[in-house]
C-alpha positions as a printed NumPy array, in Angstrom:
array([[ 21.107, 138.779, 157.258],
       [ 23.999, 136.401, 156.798],
       [ 25.811, 135.143, 159.925],
       [ 24.715, 136.184, 163.414],
       [ 26.764, 136.575, 166.583],
       [ 26.319, 132.912, 167.483],
       [ 27.518, 131.633, 164.104],
       [ 30.999, 130.202, 163.761],
       [ 32.852, 128.933, 160.706],
       [ 33.663, 125.237, 160.408],
       [ 37.224, 124.24 , 161.195],
       [ 39.729, 123.928, 158.351],
       [ 40.869, 120.423, 157.397],
       [ 44.26 , 120.859, 159.075],
       [ 44.544, 122.952, 162.234],
       [ 47.828, 124.449, 163.332],
       [ 48.679, 126.872, 166.106],
       [ 47.82 , 130.558, 165.979],
       [ 50.747, 132.729, 167.019],
       [ 48.789, 135.95 , 167.53 ],
       [ 45.371, 137.416, 166.953],
       [ 43.439, 140.508, 167.914],
       [ 41.745, 143.74 , 166.873],
       [ 43.504, 146.636, 165.238],
       [ 42.738, 149.836, 163.379],
       [ 43.899, 150.549, 159.846],
       [ 43.978, 153.761, 157.856],
       [ 42.655, 153.921, 154.306],
       [ 44.115, 156.057, 151.533],
       [ 41.602, 158.847, 152.208],
       [ 42.615, 159.018, 155.866],
       [ 39.642, 157.032, 157.196],
       [ 40.445, 154.942, 160.25 ],
       [ 38.51 , 151.668, 160.305],
       [ 38.338, 148.546, 162.442],
       [ 40.013, 145.296, 161.485],
       [ 40.992, 142.016, 163.072],
       [ 44.039, 139.931, 162.277],
       [ 45.276, 136.446, 163.031],
       [ 48.719, 135.04 , 162.252],
       [ 49.741, 131.367, 162.172],
       [ 52.679, 130.078, 164.162],
       [ 55.754, 129.485, 162.057],
       [ 54.526, 131.47 , 159.065],
       [ 57.236, 131.689, 156.411],
       [ 57.523, 135.086, 154.696],
       [ 56.426, 134.905, 151.087],
       [ 53.498, 132.616, 151.787],
       [ 49.91 , 133.54 , 150.889],
       [ 47.583, 135.681, 152.982],
       [ 43.884, 136.485, 153.159],
       [ 41.808, 139.666, 153.303],
       [ 38.337, 138.861, 154.68 ],
       [ 35.298, 140.854, 153.502],
       [ 32.323, 140.37 , 155.862],
       [ 28.606, 140.372, 155.169],
       [ 26.331, 143.412, 155.586],
       [ 26.891, 143.678, 159.347],
       [ 30.595, 144.339, 159.034],
       [ 33.219, 143.087, 161.448],
       [ 31.173, 140.996, 163.867],
       [ 32.23 , 137.879, 165.819],
       [ 31.855, 135.37 , 162.961],
       [ 34.598, 137.096, 160.991],
       [ 36.961, 137.55 , 163.891],
       [ 36.611, 133.821, 164.496],
       [ 37.061, 133.118, 160.783],
       [ 40.339, 135.068, 160.729],
       [ 41.595, 132.699, 163.419],
       [ 40.38 , 129.723, 161.382],
       [ 42.431, 130.878, 158.418],
       [ 45.448, 131.258, 160.681],
       [ 44.881, 127.68 , 161.875],
       [ 45.012, 126.702, 158.202],
       [ 48.408, 128.405, 157.923],
       [ 47.234, 131.639, 156.297],
       [ 47.589, 135.051, 157.957],
       [ 44.287, 136.885, 157.661],
       [ 42.978, 140.412, 158.15 ],
       [ 39.203, 140.926, 158.332],
       [ 37.972, 144.471, 157.689],
       [ 34.96 , 146.554, 158.631],
       [ 33.201, 148.662, 155.962],
       [ 31.755, 151.395, 158.12 ],
       [ 34.621, 153.546, 159.379],
       [ 33.361, 156.508, 157.337],
       [ 29.804, 156.42 , 158.652],
       [ 29.818, 154.558, 161.989],
       [ 33.35 , 154.979, 163.27 ],
       [ 35.314, 152.119, 164.786],
       [ 34.31 , 149.454, 167.291],
       [ 32.603, 146.105, 167.399],
       [ 29.47 , 145.323, 165.365],
       [ 27.218, 143.284, 167.632],
       [ 23.674, 142.027, 167.144],
       [ 22.26 , 145.459, 167.956],
       [ 24.119, 147.26 , 165.166],
       [ 21.716, 148.831, 162.641],
       [ 23.703, 148.068, 159.525],
       [ 21.298, 149.049, 156.761],
       [ 21.841, 152.828, 156.635],
       [ 25.587, 152.212, 156.612],
       [ 25.503, 149.525, 153.921],
       [ 23.512, 151.911, 151.731],
       [ 26.418, 154.36 , 151.872],
       [ 29.195, 151.883, 151.07 ],
       [ 31.088, 152.841, 147.911],
       [ 32.92 , 149.947, 146.195],
       [ 35.855, 152.312, 145.633],
       [ 36.178, 152.674, 149.41 ],
       [ 35.957, 148.912, 149.885],
       [ 38.862, 148.632, 147.458],
       [ 40.831, 151.274, 149.367],
       [ 40.191, 149.555, 152.705],
       [ 41.138, 146.176, 151.239],
       [ 44.351, 147.799, 149.983],
       [ 45.16 , 148.9  , 153.539],
       [ 44.615, 145.339, 154.788],
       [ 46.765, 143.971, 151.974],
       [ 49.524, 146.419, 152.905],
       [ 49.267, 145.296, 156.534],
       [ 49.761, 141.669, 155.497],
       [ 52.737, 142.52 , 153.308],
       [ 54.575, 144.971, 155.563],
       [ 53.931, 143.391, 158.969],
       [ 53.862, 139.7  , 158.116],
       [ 55.77 , 139.367, 154.842],
       [ 53.014, 137.703, 152.863],
       [ 53.423, 137.037, 149.171],
       [ 50.253, 136.303, 147.149],
       [ 47.105, 137.767, 148.72 ],
       [ 43.52 , 136.611, 148.153],
       [ 40.205, 138.144, 149.159],
       [ 37.477, 135.963, 150.674],
       [ 34.017, 137.49 , 151.057],
       [ 30.558, 136.501, 152.233],
       [ 27.16 , 137.687, 150.94 ],
       [ 27.637, 141.457, 150.388],
       [ 31.342, 140.798, 150.891],
       [ 31.23 , 137.946, 148.399],
       [ 30.054, 140.395, 145.756],
       [ 32.702, 142.92 , 146.8  ],
       [ 35.377, 140.231, 146.66 ],
       [ 34.376, 139.252, 143.124],
       [ 34.373, 142.938, 142.103],
       [ 38.006, 143.21 , 143.151],
       [ 38.877, 140.925, 140.248],
       [ 38.386, 144.093, 138.178],
       [ 40.61 , 146.256, 140.401],
       [ 44.268, 147.174, 140.131],
       [ 45.04 , 145.677, 143.552],
       [ 47.905, 143.196, 143.542],
       [ 45.712, 140.167, 144.23 ],
       [ 46.383, 136.575, 143.246],
       [ 42.681, 135.725, 143.203],
       [ 39.249, 136.487, 144.639],
       [ 36.851, 134.144, 146.434],
       [ 33.21 , 134.728, 147.315],
       [ 30.447, 132.876, 149.144],
       [ 26.799, 133.722, 148.345],
       [ 27.695, 136.77 , 146.241],
       [ 25.05 , 138.589, 144.201],
       [ 25.9  , 138.805, 140.495],
       [ 23.838, 141.995, 140.177],
       [ 26.443, 143.827, 142.278],
       [ 29.224, 142.831, 139.875],
       [ 27.533, 143.386, 136.507],
       [ 28.9  , 146.917, 136.011],
       [ 32.539, 145.728, 136.106],
       [ 32.161, 142.393, 134.37 ],
       [ 34.076, 143.591, 131.323],
       [ 37.099, 144.43 , 133.498],
       [ 37.336, 141.265, 135.606],
       [ 40.813, 139.794, 135.189],
       [ 41.882, 138.099, 138.433],
       [ 41.093, 134.384, 138.942],
       [ 37.744, 133.895, 140.662],
       [ 36.27 , 131.189, 142.898],
       [ 32.477, 131.272, 143.255],
       [ 31.015, 129.231, 146.112],
       [ 27.286, 129.169, 145.492],
       [ 24.446, 128.076, 147.776],
       [ 22.061, 126.131, 145.539],
       [ 19.026, 127.219, 147.565],
       [ 20.123, 130.818, 148.096],
       [ 17.012, 132.98 , 148.425],
       [ 18.97 , 136.087, 147.395],
       [ 20.256, 134.697, 144.079],
       [ 18.323, 132.3  , 141.9  ],
       [ 20.036, 129.389, 140.112],
       [ 19.202, 131.109, 136.821],
       [ 21.005, 134.293, 137.886],
       [ 24.025, 132.277, 138.937],
       [ 24.036, 130.389, 135.627],
       [ 23.761, 133.631, 133.661],
       [ 26.634, 135.156, 135.602],
       [ 28.893, 132.204, 134.909],
       [ 27.972, 132.325, 131.221],
       [ 29.063, 135.974, 131.13 ],
       [ 32.346, 135.146, 132.851],
       [ 32.984, 132.422, 130.297],
       [ 32.127, 134.754, 127.416],
       [ 34.565, 137.355, 128.791],
       [ 37.297, 134.741, 129.156],
       [ 37.589, 135.295, 132.911],
       [ 39.449, 132.5  , 134.672],
       [ 37.002, 131.138, 137.194],
       [ 35.697, 128.119, 139.056],
       [ 32.104, 127.856, 140.24 ],
       [ 30.953, 125.294, 142.796],
       [ 27.216, 124.941, 143.464],
       [ 26.18 , 123.235, 146.702],
       [ 22.806, 121.875, 145.689],
       [ 20.072, 122.494, 148.245],
       [ 22.372, 124.426, 150.556],
       [ 20.952, 127.643, 152.063],
       [ 22.521, 131.064, 152.231],
       [ 25.099, 131.036, 155.061],
       [ 25.657, 127.276, 154.927],
       [ 29.329, 127.76 , 155.893],
       [ 28.49 , 127.495, 159.583],
       [ 29.516, 124.705, 161.929],
       [ 26.057, 124.726, 163.569],
       [ 24.515, 123.572, 160.26 ],
       [ 25.188, 119.875, 160.775],
       [ 23.308, 118.957, 157.611],
       [ 25.814, 120.978, 155.556],
       [ 28.948, 119.714, 157.277],
       [ 30.202, 118.051, 154.096],
       [ 29.548, 121.191, 152.052],
       [ 31.546, 123.246, 154.551],
       [ 34.417, 120.766, 154.419],
       [ 34.383, 120.799, 150.635],
       [ 34.357, 124.613, 150.578],
       [ 37.445, 124.677, 152.787],
       [ 39.192, 122.245, 150.442],
       [ 38.255, 124.331, 147.406],
       [ 39.55 , 127.527, 149.028],
       [ 42.855, 125.993, 150.052],
       [ 43.315, 124.332, 146.642],
       [ 42.528, 127.626, 144.883],
       [ 45.047, 129.465, 147.057],
       [ 47.713, 126.826, 146.455],
       [ 47.102, 126.773, 142.704],
       [ 47.323, 130.535, 142.293],
       [ 50.22 , 131.062, 144.686],
       [ 52.769, 129.43 , 142.397]])
């Protein structure tokens, strides 16, 4: 389990007004209707960057709806998606949602198609220019995988991703990558993380890896006072990465 219903992301370093936010439904290329949530900053200038959010194994639950608003406060329109439209229909994913049988049926190709629908929403409705994916846990791995896709992405960002879920596409990764790694992540050992970075380097993949020593899985949570500085640094790294690859 990554973030629960009581978790909330830390605030971005600069907080502006949010012009609009709320749930919506999007349609993937195969006709699947799935749940999403969007937030748009006040005064957004067309052509600016946007964010597609890829949640953890529980799909579109409150943490990610809140996080979409946080990105809007940082000046970035964001659309968070749910993975389970094909197997669980639409609707909220609360604490009682039994995610495991649905996660087991998730096909990365469908994640890519759903992310494409979110990207199209950002472009057609809000006029975004460069688009980045930001994922967490399972979504961190899926975000990194999209570096190998043909989606028109400026870069991919992942917290607590599992290298094992990316190994099969490592030879095709070509979008810039930001890896935000919990140093004490029980799901991925430091050795696995080191090996993954070595493979990225060997493949010539443009990437940046930041390891937060001692930090646990899911440290990007404002209730984790001990990791407040790590959360602040992660925000800075994300915004710097977006700025660098938006030019």
